[in-house]
């Protein structure tokens, strides 16, 4: 976007709002600001060593390794790519906020790793993430679109990543939360999920504005591209899910959850769902994990620095739906 008009570098004026949703999103995102360092992850150490099998711990580590890659992509390339197409300065400011929170998300997995694993194990996780064929395929496929795609294609890529691809990873902590296990780790994930829910809605909304300006033929072409991309990503995600979850026997449940979230991604983009799967098809333990209220109601005040950083509301279905 152009910052210079008639030779002047234009100051951002929040008293002149072009689109109310920019302001509303800024307010929501700043209200729900959080940091990984404020969640007592070490409270899960006993469960980690005492209740989870070595195989389960390995799956948790890998899914979080995968999520680290995707949040790194969002923080380093995704939001920068979207920001280049921002239609006003407030949208740029919102994307700045999102970009920083993506760095918080990416870092929070390292906080989890640091608490639960030894150094050599952590190195193994990153080595796995940096070389896993299916994980690398999706990260590179999405990044290609960020680098070479049109403004609308980039928004589709971002929404597919955040509302669809993340969920093969989110499944595991939500499953444990549904069983009342690893609650503090799940708290981190739910804070991430709550952010992603706003990001997906906001970027999906920006997509719809542009999409509605296209003529019918252009819309048809873009829809064809979008559904092809979704299929391609889903096919890869099937392989990724088998690789991660076959050992635990969770694959089919994860795939149902993925299809349900793929439909949500399409809804964010104002498009028709592709898969028949609805909320009622998802493993109720996972849905239960999503709707469980926060484990640490007062963790912000518990840090003892004398001021309340922000009210962290519990995650509820409504947040998840937006
Ligand atoms: Fe994120
Ligand atoms: Fe995001």
CSV table of C-alpha atoms and ligand atoms in Angstrom, one decimal, residues 71 74 79 98-99 101-102 105 158 161-162 166 192 195-200 203, ligand 2:
chain,number,residue,atom,x,y,z
A,71,UNK,CA,3.6,-20.4,12.9
A,74,UNK,CA,3.0,-17.1,9.4
A,79,UNK,CA,1.6,-11.6,7.4
A,98,UNK,CA,-1.1,-10.6,14.0
A,99,UNK,CA,2.5,-10.9,12.8
A,101,UNK,CA,1.3,-12.8,17.8
A,102,UNK,CA,2.5,-15.4,15.3
A,105,UNK,CA,2.8,-18.7,18.9
A,158,UNK,CA,-3.5,-18.0,5.0
A,161,UNK,CA,-3.3,-22.8,6.8
A,162,UNK,CA,-4.8,-21.3,10.0
A,166,UNK,CA,-3.3,-26.3,12.1
A,192,UNK,CA,-3.3,-19.9,20.1
A,195,UNK,CA,-6.1,-16.0,18.1
A,196,UNK,CA,-6.3,-18.1,15.0
A,197,UNK,CA,-10.0,-18.0,15.1
A,198,UNK,CA,-10.0,-14.2,14.9
A,199,UNK,CA,-7.2,-14.2,12.3
A,200,UNK,CA,-9.2,-16.6,10.1
A,203,UNK,CA,-8.6,-12.4,6.7
B,2,LIG,FE1,-2.7,-16.6,12.8
